[in-house]
Amino acid sequence: ESDEERQDGLMWRRHMSENDGMMFFYPEPDWKRFWMGNCLLNLDIAFFRADRTLINVVEMDRYPDPTEDPGDRAASEEETKYVLEMNQGWFRKRNLTDEEGRPVGTVQFEILP
């Protein structure tokens, strides 16, 4: 939940099971850009509105040298309040997005107590 925790994200993780991921919660919607520094996994980076509907998904490959920043960024197409990182291809395998990362229909997540 802290800025420091968000910056660490999935750094250095070598494996993640098929349906695990990391959700980032932000206090207010804003434009977000994610990078893959020190990330060893290929990821889907999904951006959600405050109403929890999907904006877009960017498939990001890990950097050839995870310690060097080539400048690639995954960007939200509008202000986002939630960001979800999953294994790359997770959204397309479930027919939730098209090949450009746009939602197919309404895609929304639920917050459970």
Coordinates of N, CA, C and O in Angstrom, one line a residue:
E1 N 0.8 -1.2 0.0 CA 0.0 0.0 0.0 C 0.8 1.3 0.0 O 0.4 2.3 -0.4
S2 N 2.1 1.2 0.4 CA 2.9 2.4 0.5 C 3.6 2.6 -0.9 O 3.7 1.6 -1.7
D3 N 4.1 3.8 -1.1 CA 4.9 4.0 -2.4 C 6.0 3.1 -2.5 O 6.3 2.6 -3.6
E4 N 6.7 2.8 -1.4 CA 7.9 1.9 -1.5 C 7.5 0.5 -1.8 O 8.1 -0.2 -2.7
E5 N 6.4 0.0 -1.3 CA 5.9 -1.3 -1.6 C 5.5 -1.4 -3.1 O 5.7 -2.4 -3.7
R6 N 4.8 -0.3 -3.5 CA 4.4 -0.3 -4.9 C 5.6 -0.3 -5.9 O 5.6 -1.0 -6.9
Q7 N 6.7 0.4 -5.5 CA 7.8 0.4 -6.3 C 8.5 -1.0 -6.4 O 9.0 -1.3 -7.5
D8 N 8.5 -1.7 -5.4 CA 9.1 -3.1 -5.4 C 8.2 -4.0 -6.2 O 8.8 -4.8 -7.0
G9 N 6.9 -3.9 -6.1 CA 6.1 -4.8 -7.0 C 6.5 -6.2 -7.0 O 6.7 -6.9 -6.0
L10 N 6.7 -6.7 -8.2 CA 7.1 -8.1 -8.4 C 8.6 -8.3 -8.7 O 9.0 -9.3 -9.3
M11 N 9.4 -7.3 -8.3 CA 10.8 -7.4 -8.6 C 11.4 -8.7 -8.0 O 11.0 -9.1 -6.9
W12 N 12.3 -9.3 -8.8 CA 13.1 -10.4 -8.5 C 12.3 -11.7 -8.3 O 12.9 -12.8 -8.1
R13 N 11.0 -11.7 -8.5 CA 10.2 -12.9 -8.4 C 10.5 -13.8 -9.6 O 10.4 -13.3 -10.7
R14 N 10.8 -15.1 -9.4 CA 11.2 -15.9 -10.5 C 10.0 -16.7 -11.0 O 10.0 -17.3 -12.1
H15 N 8.9 -16.9 -10.2 CA 7.8 -17.7 -10.6 C 6.5 -17.1 -9.9 O 6.6 -16.6 -8.8
M16 N 5.4 -17.3 -10.7 CA 4.1 -16.9 -10.1 C 3.1 -17.9 -10.6 O 3.1 -18.1 -11.8
S17 N 2.3 -18.5 -9.8 CA 1.4 -19.5 -10.3 C 0.3 -18.8 -11.2 O 0.2 -17.6 -11.2
E18 N -0.3 -19.6 -12.0 CA -1.2 -19.2 -13.1 C -2.2 -18.1 -12.7 O -2.4 -17.1 -13.4
N19 N -2.8 -18.2 -11.5 CA -3.9 -17.3 -11.2 C -3.5 -16.3 -10.0 O -4.4 -15.7 -9.5
D20 N -2.3 -16.2 -9.7 CA -1.8 -15.3 -8.8 C -1.4 -14.0 -9.5 O -1.1 -14.0 -10.7
G21 N -1.5 -12.9 -8.8 CA -1.1 -11.6 -9.3 C -0.8 -10.6 -8.2 O -0.9 -11.0 -7.0
M22 N -0.6 -9.4 -8.6 CA -0.4 -8.3 -7.6 C -1.3 -7.1 -8.0 O -1.2 -6.6 -9.1
M23 N -2.1 -6.7 -7.0 CA -3.0 -5.6 -7.2 C -2.4 -4.3 -6.5 O -2.0 -4.4 -5.4
F24 N -2.4 -3.2 -7.3 CA -2.0 -1.9 -6.7 C -3.2 -1.1 -6.6 O -4.0 -0.9 -7.5
F25 N -3.4 -0.5 -5.4 CA -4.5 0.4 -5.0 C -3.9 1.8 -4.9 O -3.0 2.0 -4.2
Y26 N -4.6 2.7 -5.5 CA -4.1 4.1 -5.4 C -5.2 5.0 -4.8 O -6.4 4.7 -5.0
P27 N -4.9 6.0 -4.0 CA -5.9 6.8 -3.2 C -6.8 7.5 -4.2 O -8.0 7.6 -3.9
E28 N -6.3 8.0 -5.3 CA -7.1 8.7 -6.3 C -6.8 8.3 -7.7 O -5.6 7.9 -7.9
P29 N -7.7 8.3 -8.6 CA -7.4 8.0 -10.0 C -6.3 9.0 -10.5 O -6.4 10.2 -10.2
D30 N -5.4 8.4 -11.3 CA -4.4 9.3 -12.0 C -3.8 8.5 -13.1 O -4.0 7.3 -13.3
W31 N -3.1 9.1 -14.0 CA -2.4 8.5 -15.1 C -1.2 7.7 -14.5 O -0.5 8.2 -13.7
K32 N -1.1 6.4 -14.9 CA 0.0 5.6 -14.4 C 0.8 5.0 -15.6 O 0.3 4.7 -16.7
R33 N 2.1 4.8 -15.3 CA 3.0 4.2 -16.2 C 3.9 3.2 -15.4 O 4.4 3.6 -14.4
F34 N 3.9 1.9 -15.8 CA 4.7 0.9 -15.1 C 5.9 0.5 -16.0 O 5.8 0.4 -17.2
W35 N 7.0 0.1 -15.3 CA 8.1 -0.4 -16.0 C 8.5 -1.7 -15.4 O 8.0 -2.1 -14.4
M36 N 9.5 -2.4 -16.0 CA 9.8 -3.8 -15.7 C 11.2 -3.9 -15.0 O 11.8 -5.0 -15.1
G37 N 11.6 -2.9 -14.4 CA 13.0 -2.9 -13.8 C 13.0 -4.0 -12.7 O 12.2 -4.2 -11.9
N38 N 14.1 -4.8 -12.8 CA 14.3 -5.9 -11.9 C 13.2 -7.0 -11.9 O 13.1 -7.7 -11.0
C39 N 12.4 -7.0 -12.9 CA 11.3 -8.0 -13.0 C 11.8 -9.1 -13.9 O 12.3 -8.9 -15.0
L40 N 11.7 -10.3 -13.4 CA 12.1 -11.5 -14.1 C 11.0 -12.3 -14.9 O 11.3 -13.3 -15.5
L41 N 9.8 -11.8 -14.8 CA 8.6 -12.4 -15.4 C 8.1 -11.5 -16.5 O 8.1 -10.3 -16.4
N42 N 7.5 -12.1 -17.5 CA 6.7 -11.4 -18.5 C 5.3 -11.2 -17.9 O 4.8 -12.1 -17.3
L43 N 4.8 -10.0 -18.0 CA 3.6 -9.7 -17.3 C 2.5 -9.0 -18.2 O 2.8 -8.3 -19.1
D44 N 1.3 -9.2 -17.8 CA 0.1 -8.3 -18.2 C 0.0 -7.3 -17.2 O 0.0 -7.6 -16.0
I45 N -0.1 -6.0 -17.6 CA -0.3 -4.9 -16.7 C -1.7 -4.3 -17.0 O -1.8 -3.8 -18.1
A46 N -2.7 -4.5 -16.2 CA -4.1 -4.2 -16.4 C -4.4 -2.9 -15.6 O -4.2 -2.9 -14.4
F47 N -5.1 -2.0 -16.3 CA -5.4 -0.7 -15.7 C -7.0 -0.6 -15.5 O -7.7 -0.9 -16.5
F48 N -7.4 -0.3 -14.3 CA -8.9 -0.2 -14.0 C -9.3 1.1 -13.5 O -8.6 1.8 -12.8
R49 N -10.5 1.5 -13.9 CA -11.1 2.7 -13.4 C -11.5 2.6 -11.9 O -11.5 1.5 -11.4
A50 N -12.0 3.7 -11.3 CA -12.4 3.7 -9.9 C -13.6 2.8 -9.8 O -13.8 2.2 -8.7
D51 N -14.5 2.6 -10.8 CA -15.6 1.7 -10.7 C -15.2 0.2 -10.9 O -16.1 -0.6 -11.0
R52 N -13.9 0.0 -11.1 CA -13.3 -1.4 -11.2 C -13.5 -2.0 -12.6 O -13.4 -3.2 -12.8
T53 N -13.9 -1.2 -13.6 CA -13.9 -1.7 -15.0 C -12.6 -1.5 -15.7 O -11.9 -0.5 -15.4
L54 N -12.3 -2.4 -16.5 CA -11.0 -2.5 -17.2 C -10.9 -1.4 -18.3 O -11.8 -1.2 -19.1
I55 N -9.8 -0.7 -18.2 CA -9.4 0.3 -19.3 C -8.6 -0.3 -20.4 O -9.0 -0.3 -21.5
N56 N -7.5 -0.9 -20.0 CA -6.6 -1.5 -21.0 C -5.6 -2.4 -20.3 O -5.4 -2.3 -19.1
V57 N -5.0 -3.3 -21.1 CA -4.0 -4.2 -20.6 C -2.8 -4.1 -21.6 O -2.9 -4.1 -22.8
V58 N -1.6 -4.0 -21.0 CA -0.4 -3.9 -21.8 C 0.4 -5.2 -21.4 O 0.7 -5.5 -20.3
E59 N 0.8 -6.0 -22.5 CA 1.7 -7.1 -22.3 C 3.1 -6.6 -22.3 O 3.5 -6.1 -23.3
M60 N 3.8 -6.9 -21.2 CA 5.2 -6.4 -21.1 C 6.1 -7.6 -21.0 O 5.9 -8.5 -20.2
D61 N 7.2 -7.6 -21.8 CA 8.3 -8.6 -21.7 C 9.3 -8.1 -20.7 O 9.5 -6.9 -20.6
R62 N 9.9 -9.0 -20.0 CA 10.9 -8.6 -19.1 C 12.1 -8.0 -19.9 O 12.2 -8.4 -21.1
Y63 N 12.8 -7.2 -19.3 CA 14.0 -6.6 -20.0 C 15.1 -7.6 -20.2 O 15.3 -8.5 -19.3
P64 N 15.8 -7.6 -21.3 CA 16.9 -8.5 -21.5 C 17.9 -8.5 -20.3 O 18.3 -9.6 -19.8
D65 N 18.2 -7.4 -19.8 CA 19.0 -7.2 -18.5 C 18.1 -6.5 -17.6 O 17.9 -5.3 -17.7
P66 N 17.5 -7.2 -16.6 CA 16.5 -6.6 -15.7 C 17.0 -5.5 -14.9 O 16.2 -4.7 -14.3
T67 N 18.3 -5.3 -14.8 CA 18.8 -4.2 -14.0 C 19.0 -2.9 -14.8 O 19.3 -1.9 -14.3
E68 N 18.9 -3.0 -16.2 CA 19.0 -1.9 -17.0 C 17.7 -1.4 -17.6 O 16.9 -2.3 -18.0
D69 N 17.4 -0.2 -17.6 CA 16.1 0.4 -18.0 C 16.2 0.8 -19.5 O 16.8 1.8 -19.7
P70 N 15.5 0.1 -20.4 CA 15.5 0.5 -21.8 C 14.5 1.6 -22.1 O 14.4 2.1 -23.2
G71 N 13.7 1.9 -21.1 CA 12.7 3.0 -21.2 C 11.3 2.6 -21.6 O 10.4 3.4 -21.6
D72 N 11.1 1.3 -21.8 CA 9.7 0.8 -22.1 C 8.8 1.0 -20.9 O 9.2 0.7 -19.8
R73 N 7.6 1.5 -21.2 CA 6.6 1.7 -20.1 C 5.3 1.1 -20.5 O 4.9 1.3 -21.7
A74 N 4.5 0.6 -19.6 CA 3.1 0.2 -19.8 C 2.3 1.4 -19.3 O 2.5 1.8 -18.1
A75 N 1.4 2.0 -20.1 CA 0.7 3.2 -19.7 C -0.8 3.0 -19.7 O -1.3 2.3 -20.6
S76 N -1.5 3.6 -18.8 CA -2.9 3.6 -18.8 C -3.4 4.5 -19.9 O -2.8 5.5 -20.2
E77 N -4.5 4.2 -20.5 CA -5.1 5.0 -21.5 C -6.0 6.1 -21.0 O -6.5 6.9 -21.7
E78 N -6.3 6.0 -19.7 CA -7.0 7.1 -19.0 C -6.6 7.0 -17.5 O -5.8 6.1 -17.1
E79 N -7.1 7.9 -16.7 CA -6.8 7.8 -15.3 C -7.2 6.5 -14.7 O -8.3 6.0 -15.0
T80 N -6.4 5.9 -13.8 CA -6.6 4.6 -13.3 C -6.5 4.7 -11.8 O -5.7 5.4 -11.2
K81 N -7.3 3.8 -11.1 CA -7.3 3.8 -9.6 C -6.6 2.4 -9.2 O -6.1 2.4 -8.1
Y82 N -6.8 1.4 -10.0 CA -6.3 0.1 -9.7 C -5.4 -0.4 -10.8 O -5.8 -0.2 -12.0
V83 N -4.4 -1.1 -10.5 CA -3.5 -1.8 -11.5 C -3.3 -3.2 -11.0 O -3.0 -3.5 -9.9
L84 N -3.5 -4.2 -12.0 CA -3.3 -5.6 -11.7 C -2.2 -6.1 -12.6 O -2.3 -6.0 -13.8
E85 N -1.2 -6.8 -11.9 CA -0.2 -7.5 -12.7 C -0.4 -9.0 -12.6 O -0.6 -9.5 -11.5
M86 N -0.5 -9.6 -13.8 CA -0.7 -11.0 -13.9 C 0.4 -11.6 -14.9 O 1.0 -10.8 -15.6
N87 N 0.5 -12.9 -14.9 CA 1.4 -13.5 -15.9 C 0.9 -13.1 -17.3 O -0.3 -13.0 -17.6
Q88 N 1.9 -12.9 -18.2 CA 1.6 -12.4 -19.5 C 0.7 -13.3 -20.3 O 0.8 -14.6 -20.2
G89 N -0.4 -12.8 -20.9 CA -1.3 -13.6 -21.6 C -2.6 -14.0 -20.8 O -3.5 -14.5 -21.4
W90 N -2.6 -13.7 -19.6 CA -3.7 -14.1 -18.7 C -5.0 -13.6 -19.2 O -6.0 -14.3 -19.2
F91 N -5.1 -12.3 -19.5 CA -6.4 -11.7 -20.0 C -6.8 -12.2 -21.3 O -8.0 -12.5 -21.5
R92 N -5.9 -12.4 -22.3 CA -6.2 -12.8 -23.6 C -6.6 -14.3 -23.6 O -7.6 -14.7 -24.3
K93 N -6.0 -15.1 -22.7 CA -6.3 -16.6 -22.6 C -7.8 -16.7 -22.2 O -8.4 -17.7 -22.5
R94 N -8.3 -15.8 -21.5 CA -9.6 -15.8 -21.0 C -10.6 -15.0 -21.8 O -11.7 -14.8 -21.4
N95 N -10.2 -14.6 -22.9 CA -11.0 -13.8 -23.9 C -11.5 -12.5 -23.2 O -12.6 -12.1 -23.5
L96 N -10.8 -11.9 -22.3 CA -11.2 -10.7 -21.7 C -10.7 -9.5 -22.4 O -11.2 -8.4 -22.2
T97 N -9.6 -9.6 -23.2 CA -9.1 -8.5 -24.0 C -8.8 -9.0 -25.5 O -8.7 -10.2 -25.7
D98 N -8.8 -8.1 -26.4 CA -8.4 -8.4 -27.7 C -6.9 -8.3 -27.9 O -6.2 -8.1 -26.9
E99 N -6.3 -8.5 -29.1 CA -4.9 -8.5 -29.2 C -4.2 -7.1 -29.0 O -3.0 -7.0 -28.7
E100 N -5.0 -6.0 -28.9 CA -4.5 -4.7 -28.6 C -4.6 -4.3 -27.2 O -4.3 -3.2 -26.8
G101 N -5.1 -5.3 -26.4 CA -5.3 -5.0 -24.9 C -6.5 -4.3 -24.5 O -6.7 -3.9 -23.4
R102 N -7.5 -4.2 -25.5 CA -8.8 -3.5 -25.2 C -9.8 -4.6 -24.6 O -9.8 -5.7 -25.0
P103 N -10.6 -4.2 -23.7 CA -11.5 -5.1 -23.1 C -12.5 -5.6 -24.1 O -12.9 -4.9 -25.0
V104 N -12.9 -6.9 -24.0 CA -13.9 -7.5 -24.8 C -15.2 -7.5 -24.0 O -15.3 -8.2 -23.0
G105 N -16.1 -6.5 -24.2 CA -17.2 -6.4 -23.3 C -16.8 -5.6 -22.1 O -15.8 -5.0 -22.0
T106 N -17.6 -5.7 -21.0 CA -17.3 -5.1 -19.8 C -16.6 -6.1 -18.9 O -17.1 -7.2 -18.6
V107 N -15.4 -5.7 -18.5 CA -14.6 -6.5 -17.6 C -14.4 -5.8 -16.3 O -13.9 -4.6 -16.3
Q108 N -14.9 -6.4 -15.2 CA -14.9 -5.7 -13.9 C -14.5 -6.7 -12.8 O -14.9 -7.8 -12.9
F109 N -13.7 -6.2 -11.8 CA -13.4 -7.1 -10.7 C -14.2 -6.7 -9.5 O -14.8 -5.6 -9.4
E110 N -14.3 -7.6 -8.6 CA -15.1 -7.4 -7.4 C -14.2 -7.4 -6.2 O -13.2 -8.2 -6.1
I111 N -14.4 -6.5 -5.2 CA -13.7 -6.5 -4.0 C -14.5 -7.3 -2.9 O -15.6 -6.9 -2.6
L112 N -13.9 -8.3 -2.4 CA -14.6 -9.2 -1.4 C -14.1 -8.8 0.0 O -13.0 -8.4 0.2
P113 N -15.1 -8.9 0.9 CA -14.7 -8.6 2.3 C -13.7 -9.5 2.9 O -13.5 -10.6 2.5

